[in-house]
Amino acid sequence: MTLKDHVLLTLYRSFSQEISGEKLAEEWGVTRAAIWKAVDSLRKDGYEIHSTSGKGYALISMQERLCLPCIELSLQENDRNFQVFYENTVDSTNNESKRLLASDVSTPFLFLASEQSAGRGRLGRSFFSPSGGLYLSLVVSNFPLLSGGVRYTAATALAVAQALESATGEEISIKWVNDLYYRGKKVCGILTEGIFDMENSRLSHLVVGIGINLKDVSFPEDIKDRAGYVPVDPEKKTELVIDIVRNIFNYFSSIEDPAFLEGYRARCFILGERVQFTKNGRTLSGKATAIDDWGGLVVETADETLTLQSGEVFLEEEVSVDFQLRPDTLGDRDGDDHFD
Ligand code: BTN
């Protein structure tokens, strides 16, 4: 960690309270001039830091920025090798993460960005990722291999929902399998991709990509009726990231136990509702009745009871009001090129 990181970390931890330059200099064994230089550089990055003569420096506003050393240090309590990478703009944090993996960066790590130029969604779609959102990919290895189901995806959805609930004090609901909704609008999408190790014929890594809309932006025409944003206090963004990753670690570490799915079911707003989906090229409809212990969605159609493990379902009422969502305009959506 650089001196600049240390200064940011210390100022963040005593947010809005002054700390003298002398104390900071003593703590890190450097001159007061070196502290001033670090503070100056942080200010140039955009952090709002006040200085009062005789009292010292106080971090007043993060200006929507993250405290990256805070995130890294906090998450190293879970795994001391945890690393954090950040770029303001990337094509896709999942793509960047895969490039890092290919260059032998060790796991676990987190790749964060504030904007994506080619964000990817599920089922081969793009994911609108304007500046000011939170886009992150968590890369893990050493996870218990499950023989089936969408438990990792469901666990991630619940982990993010709970972190957002702590940040906003409001309820977040889940649309199976992993879209998060706030006040009736989709505010977060999750794309979990598995990296396959050919030599050992097994999944070696999971790249868990999460995109959260945090700002009221003008959404593209095709999603503007369904997309929304979740108003997280900009000063709480760092805590939100830490919470998300901690929650994911917690659920992943006991993934064999389906108990967490209770929290998922409680938030899943399609249960009990009539839904439409496509299977083998056919549009079907039925009542979503349960989430099974693998995270699969149980749907009772007129002819049979099906358990869906992937793909996407739509509320029937949603399909009838939104032309963009009609399954017949979307092609077959039960194909699955991702882990979820
Ligand atoms: C969806 O709603 O279809 C899933 C969207 C997943 C978006 C996230 S943003 C971070 C990560 N990088 C990507 O390119 N996609 C995921």
Coordinates of C-alpha atoms and ligand atoms in Angstrom, one line a residue:
M1 CA 0.0 0.0 0.0
T2 CA 1.3 3.5 -0.9
L3 CA 1.4 6.4 1.6
K4 CA -1.5 7.9 -0.3
D5 CA -3.5 4.8 0.3
H6 CA -2.6 4.9 4.0
V7 CA -3.7 8.5 4.3
L8 CA -7.0 7.8 2.6
L9 CA -7.6 4.8 4.8
T10 CA -7.0 6.8 8.0
L11 CA -9.0 9.8 6.9
Y12 CA -11.9 7.5 5.8
R13 CA -11.9 5.7 9.1
S14 CA -12.4 8.9 11.0
F15 CA -14.7 10.4 8.4
S16 CA -15.3 14.2 8.8
Q17 CA -13.1 14.4 11.9
E18 CA -9.8 16.3 11.8
I19 CA -6.5 14.4 12.1
S20 CA -3.3 16.4 12.4
G21 CA -0.7 16.2 9.7
E22 CA 1.8 15.7 12.5
K23 CA 0.0 12.6 13.8
L24 CA -0.3 11.2 10.3
A25 CA 3.4 11.8 9.7
E26 CA 4.3 10.1 12.9
E27 CA 2.0 7.2 12.3
W28 CA 3.6 6.4 8.9
G29 CA 7.1 7.6 9.7
V30 CA 7.3 10.3 7.1
T31 CA 7.5 14.0 7.0
R32 CA 4.6 16.4 7.2
A33 CA 5.4 17.6 3.7
A34 CA 5.0 14.0 2.4
I35 CA 1.5 13.9 4.1
W36 CA 0.6 17.2 2.5
K37 CA 1.7 15.8 -0.9
A38 CA -0.5 12.7 -0.4
V39 CA -3.5 14.8 0.6
D40 CA -2.9 17.1 -2.4
S41 CA -2.9 14.1 -4.7
L42 CA -6.1 12.7 -3.1
R43 CA -7.8 16.1 -3.6
K44 CA -6.7 16.1 -7.3
D45 CA -8.4 12.7 -7.5
G46 CA -11.6 14.3 -6.3
Y47 CA -11.8 13.5 -2.6
E48 CA -13.0 16.5 -0.6
I49 CA -10.5 17.1 2.2
H50 CA -10.7 20.1 4.4
S51 CA -7.7 21.4 6.3
T52 CA -7.8 23.7 9.3
S53 CA -4.6 25.2 10.5
G54 CA -3.6 23.7 13.8
K55 CA -6.2 21.0 13.6
G56 CA -5.3 19.0 10.5
Y57 CA -7.1 17.2 7.7
A58 CA -10.7 15.9 7.5
L59 CA -12.3 13.9 4.7
I60 CA -15.6 15.6 4.1
S61 CA -16.9 13.8 1.0
M62 CA -15.9 10.9 -1.1
Q63 CA -17.6 12.6 -4.1
E64 CA -19.0 9.2 -5.2
R65 CA -15.5 7.6 -5.1
L66 CA -14.6 4.4 -3.4
C67 CA -12.0 3.9 -0.8
L68 CA -10.2 1.1 -2.5
P69 CA -7.6 0.4 0.3
C70 CA -10.5 0.2 2.7
I71 CA -12.2 -2.4 0.6
E72 CA -9.0 -4.4 0.2
L73 CA -8.0 -4.3 3.8
S74 CA -11.5 -5.2 5.1
L75 CA -11.8 -8.1 2.7
Q76 CA -8.3 -9.4 3.6
E77 CA -9.9 -10.2 7.0
N78 CA -11.8 -12.9 5.1
D79 CA -8.8 -14.0 2.9
R80 CA -5.4 -12.4 3.4
N81 CA -4.6 -12.7 -0.3
F82 CA -7.7 -10.7 -1.4
Q83 CA -6.8 -8.1 -4.1
V84 CA -8.8 -5.2 -5.5
F85 CA -8.5 -3.8 -8.9
Y86 CA -10.2 -0.6 -10.2
E87 CA -10.5 1.2 -13.5
N88 CA -12.8 4.1 -14.1
T89 CA -14.0 2.7 -17.4
V90 CA -13.6 -0.8 -18.9
D91 CA -15.4 -2.8 -21.6
S92 CA -16.7 -5.3 -19.0
T93 CA -15.4 -6.1 -15.5
N94 CA -16.1 -9.8 -16.3
N95 CA -13.9 -9.5 -19.4
E96 CA -11.2 -7.7 -17.5
S97 CA -11.3 -10.3 -14.8
K98 CA -10.9 -13.1 -17.3
R99 CA -7.9 -11.2 -18.7
L100 CA -6.4 -11.0 -15.3
L101 CA -6.9 -14.7 -14.7
A102 CA -5.2 -15.4 -18.0
S103 CA -2.2 -13.4 -16.8
D104 CA -2.0 -15.6 -13.6
V105 CA -3.3 -13.1 -11.1
S106 CA -4.1 -15.0 -7.9
T107 CA -7.6 -15.3 -6.5
P108 CA -9.8 -14.2 -4.8
F109 CA -9.9 -10.7 -6.4
L110 CA -12.4 -8.0 -7.1
F111 CA -12.5 -5.9 -10.3
L112 CA -14.4 -2.7 -9.9
A113 CA -15.4 0.0 -12.5
S114 CA -17.6 3.1 -12.6
E115 CA -18.6 2.6 -16.2
Q116 CA -18.6 -0.1 -18.8
S117 CA -18.4 0.4 -22.6
A118 CA -19.5 -3.1 -23.4
G119 CA -21.3 -4.5 -20.3
R120 CA -22.6 -8.0 -20.8
G121 CA -25.9 -9.3 -19.5
R122 CA -27.3 -12.8 -19.4
L123 CA -28.4 -14.8 -22.4
G124 CA -26.0 -12.9 -24.7
R125 CA -27.6 -9.5 -24.1
S126 CA -25.8 -6.2 -23.4
F127 CA -26.0 -4.5 -20.1
F128 CA -26.4 -0.7 -20.1
S129 CA -23.6 0.5 -17.8
P130 CA -23.5 4.3 -17.7
S131 CA -21.0 6.3 -15.6
G132 CA -21.9 6.5 -11.9
G133 CA -23.1 2.9 -11.5
L134 CA -21.4 0.2 -9.6
Y135 CA -20.0 -2.6 -11.8
L136 CA -18.0 -5.3 -10.1
S137 CA -16.7 -8.8 -10.7
L138 CA -15.7 -11.1 -7.9
V139 CA -13.4 -14.0 -8.9
V140 CA -13.2 -17.0 -6.7
S141 CA -11.7 -20.5 -6.9
N142 CA -11.8 -23.2 -4.3
F143 CA -15.5 -23.3 -4.1
P144 CA -17.4 -26.6 -3.4
L145 CA -18.6 -28.1 -6.7
L146 CA -22.3 -28.7 -6.8
S147 CA -23.7 -31.3 -9.1
G148 CA -26.4 -29.0 -10.4
G149 CA -28.8 -26.2 -9.7
V150 CA -28.5 -22.4 -9.5
R151 CA -27.5 -22.1 -5.9
Y152 CA -24.5 -19.9 -6.5
T153 CA -26.5 -17.5 -8.5
A154 CA -29.3 -17.5 -6.0
A155 CA -26.8 -17.0 -3.2
T156 CA -25.3 -14.0 -5.0
A157 CA -28.7 -12.4 -5.6
L158 CA -29.6 -12.7 -1.9
A159 CA -26.2 -11.4 -0.9
V160 CA -26.5 -8.3 -3.0
A161 CA -30.2 -7.8 -2.0
Q162 CA -29.3 -7.8 1.7
A163 CA -26.3 -5.5 1.2
L164 CA -28.6 -3.0 -0.7
E165 CA -31.2 -3.3 2.0
S166 CA -28.6 -2.4 4.7
A167 CA -27.5 0.6 2.6
T168 CA -31.0 1.9 1.9
G169 CA -33.1 0.6 4.7
E170 CA -35.6 -0.5 2.1
E171 CA -36.8 -3.8 0.8
I172 CA -35.2 -5.3 -2.3
S173 CA -37.0 -8.0 -4.1
I174 CA -35.7 -10.7 -6.4
K175 CA -37.0 -11.9 -9.8
W176 CA -35.9 -15.4 -10.4
V177 CA -33.2 -16.1 -11.0
N178 CA -31.1 -13.1 -10.2
D179 CA -32.6 -9.8 -11.1
L180 CA -33.0 -7.4 -8.2
Y181 CA -35.8 -4.9 -8.0
Y182 CA -36.4 -1.8 -6.0
R183 CA -39.8 -0.2 -5.9
G184 CA -40.9 -2.3 -8.9
K185 CA -38.0 -1.6 -11.2
K186 CA -34.9 -3.7 -12.0
V187 CA -31.9 -2.0 -10.4
C188 CA -29.3 -4.8 -10.5
G189 CA -28.3 -7.6 -12.8
I190 CA -26.0 -10.5 -12.1
L191 CA -24.0 -12.6 -14.6
T192 CA -22.1 -15.5 -13.2
E193 CA -19.6 -17.2 -15.5
G194 CA -17.7 -20.4 -14.8
I195 CA -14.1 -20.9 -16.1
F196 CA -13.6 -24.5 -17.1
D197 CA -10.2 -26.2 -16.5
M198 CA -9.8 -28.6 -19.4
E199 CA -7.0 -30.5 -17.9
N200 CA -8.9 -31.5 -14.8
S201 CA -12.3 -31.4 -16.5
R202 CA -13.9 -29.2 -13.9
L203 CA -14.9 -25.6 -13.1
S204 CA -11.8 -23.9 -11.8
H205 CA -13.1 -20.3 -11.2
L206 CA -16.4 -18.4 -10.8
V207 CA -16.6 -14.9 -12.2
V208 CA -19.5 -13.3 -10.4
G209 CA -20.4 -10.1 -12.2
I210 CA -22.8 -7.6 -10.6
G211 CA -24.1 -4.4 -12.1
I212 CA -26.1 -1.9 -9.9
N213 CA -27.8 1.3 -11.2
L214 CA -27.2 3.9 -8.6
K215 CA -28.2 7.0 -10.6
D216 CA -31.3 8.3 -12.3
V217 CA -30.1 8.3 -15.9
S218 CA -31.9 8.3 -19.1
F219 CA -32.3 4.6 -19.9
P220 CA -32.4 3.3 -23.5
E221 CA -35.9 3.0 -25.0
D222 CA -36.1 -0.8 -24.8
I223 CA -35.5 -0.9 -21.0
K224 CA -36.7 2.5 -19.8
D225 CA -40.1 1.2 -18.4
R226 CA -38.5 -1.6 -16.4
A227 CA -35.1 -0.2 -15.3
G228 CA -34.7 1.9 -12.2
Y229 CA -32.0 2.9 -9.8
V230 CA -31.4 2.4 -6.1
P231 CA -30.5 5.6 -4.3
V232 CA -27.5 4.6 -2.2
D233 CA -25.9 7.4 -0.3
P234 CA -22.6 8.0 -2.3
E235 CA -20.7 8.1 1.0
K236 CA -21.9 4.5 1.6
K237 CA -20.6 3.0 -1.6
T238 CA -17.5 1.6 -0.1
E239 CA -19.4 -0.1 2.7
L240 CA -21.9 -1.5 0.1
V241 CA -19.0 -3.1 -1.8
I242 CA -17.6 -4.6 1.3
D243 CA -21.0 -5.9 2.4
I244 CA -21.7 -7.5 -0.9
V245 CA -18.5 -9.4 -1.0
R246 CA -18.7 -10.4 2.6
N247 CA -22.3 -11.7 2.1
I248 CA -21.2 -13.7 -1.0
F249 CA -18.3 -15.2 0.9
N250 CA -20.6 -16.2 3.7
Y251 CA -23.2 -17.9 1.5
F252 CA -20.6 -19.5 -0.8
S253 CA -18.7 -21.0 2.2
S254 CA -21.8 -22.9 3.3
I255 CA -23.4 -23.4 -0.1
E256 CA -24.1 -27.1 0.5
D257 CA -26.7 -26.0 3.1
P258 CA -29.8 -24.8 1.4
A259 CA -31.0 -22.9 4.4
F260 CA -30.2 -19.5 2.9
L261 CA -32.8 -20.1 0.2
E262 CA -35.4 -19.1 2.8
G263 CA -34.2 -15.5 2.5
Y264 CA -34.3 -15.8 -1.2
R265 CA -37.8 -17.2 -1.3
A266 CA -39.1 -14.5 1.0
R267 CA -37.9 -11.8 -1.5
C268 CA -38.9 -13.6 -4.7
F269 CA -41.9 -11.7 -6.0
I270 CA -42.9 -14.1 -8.8
L271 CA -43.8 -16.9 -6.4
G272 CA -47.6 -17.5 -6.5
E273 CA -47.8 -15.5 -9.8
R274 CA -48.5 -16.6 -13.4
V275 CA -45.4 -16.6 -15.5
Q276 CA -44.4 -17.1 -19.2
F277 CA -41.2 -18.7 -20.4
T278 CA -39.8 -20.5 -23.4
K279 CA -38.7 -24.1 -23.3
N280 CA -37.3 -26.0 -26.3
G281 CA -38.6 -23.1 -28.5
R282 CA -42.2 -23.3 -27.1
T283 CA -43.8 -20.5 -25.2
L284 CA -45.3 -21.9 -22.0
S285 CA -47.2 -20.4 -19.1
G286 CA -48.1 -21.6 -15.6
K287 CA -48.0 -20.7 -12.0
A288 CA -44.6 -20.2 -10.3
T289 CA -45.2 -22.2 -7.1
A290 CA -41.8 -22.8 -5.4
I291 CA -38.0 -22.4 -5.4
D292 CA -36.6 -25.9 -4.8
D293 CA -33.5 -26.6 -2.6
W294 CA -31.2 -26.1 -5.7
G295 CA -32.6 -22.7 -6.5
G296 CA -34.7 -24.1 -9.4
L297 CA -38.1 -22.5 -10.1
V298 CA -41.0 -24.9 -9.9
V299 CA -43.8 -24.0 -12.4
E300 CA -47.1 -25.7 -12.7
T301 CA -48.4 -25.5 -16.3
A302 CA -51.8 -26.9 -17.3
D303 CA -50.1 -30.2 -18.3
E304 CA -47.2 -30.7 -16.0
T305 CA -45.0 -29.5 -13.2
L306 CA -41.6 -28.3 -14.5
T307 CA -38.5 -27.2 -12.6
L308 CA -36.5 -24.5 -14.5
Q309 CA -32.8 -24.4 -13.8
S310 CA -31.9 -21.5 -16.1
G311 CA -33.3 -19.0 -18.6
E312 CA -35.8 -16.3 -17.8
V313 CA -39.5 -16.0 -16.9
F314 CA -41.8 -13.1 -17.3
L315 CA -44.9 -12.2 -15.2
E316 CA -47.9 -12.8 -17.5
E317 CA -49.1 -9.3 -16.7
E318 CA -45.7 -7.9 -17.7
V319 CA -45.8 -9.7 -21.0
S320 CA -49.2 -8.3 -21.9
V321 CA -48.3 -4.7 -21.1
D322 CA -44.8 -4.6 -22.6
F323 CA -44.3 -5.4 -26.3
Q324 CA -40.5 -5.5 -25.7
L325 CA -40.9 -8.4 -23.4
R326 CA -43.1 -10.7 -25.4
P327 CA -41.4 -14.1 -25.5
D328 CA -42.2 -14.4 -29.2
T329 CA -40.1 -11.3 -30.0
L330 CA -37.2 -12.6 -28.0
G331 CA -36.5 -16.0 -29.5
D332 CA -35.7 -19.0 -27.4
R333 CA -34.5 -17.8 -24.0
D334 CA -34.0 -21.1 -22.3
G335 CA -30.6 -21.6 -23.9
D336 CA -27.8 -21.0 -21.4
D337 CA -24.3 -20.1 -22.2
H338 CA -23.5 -19.0 -18.7
F339 CA -23.3 -20.6 -15.3
D340 CA -26.7 -19.4 -14.3
Ligands
BTN1 C1 -28.3 -9.2 -16.6 O1 -29.1 -8.4 -16.0 O2 -28.6 -9.8 -17.7 C2 -27.0 -9.4 -16.0 C3 -26.2 -8.2 -16.0 C4 -24.8 -8.3 -15.4 C5 -24.0 -7.1 -15.5 C6 -22.7 -7.1 -14.7 S1 -22.0 -5.6 -14.6 C7 -20.5 -6.3 -14.0 C8 -20.3 -7.5 -14.8 N1 -19.6 -7.2 -16.1 C9 -20.4 -7.4 -17.2 O3 -20.1 -7.2 -18.3 N2 -21.6 -7.9 -16.8 C10 -21.6 -8.0 -15.3

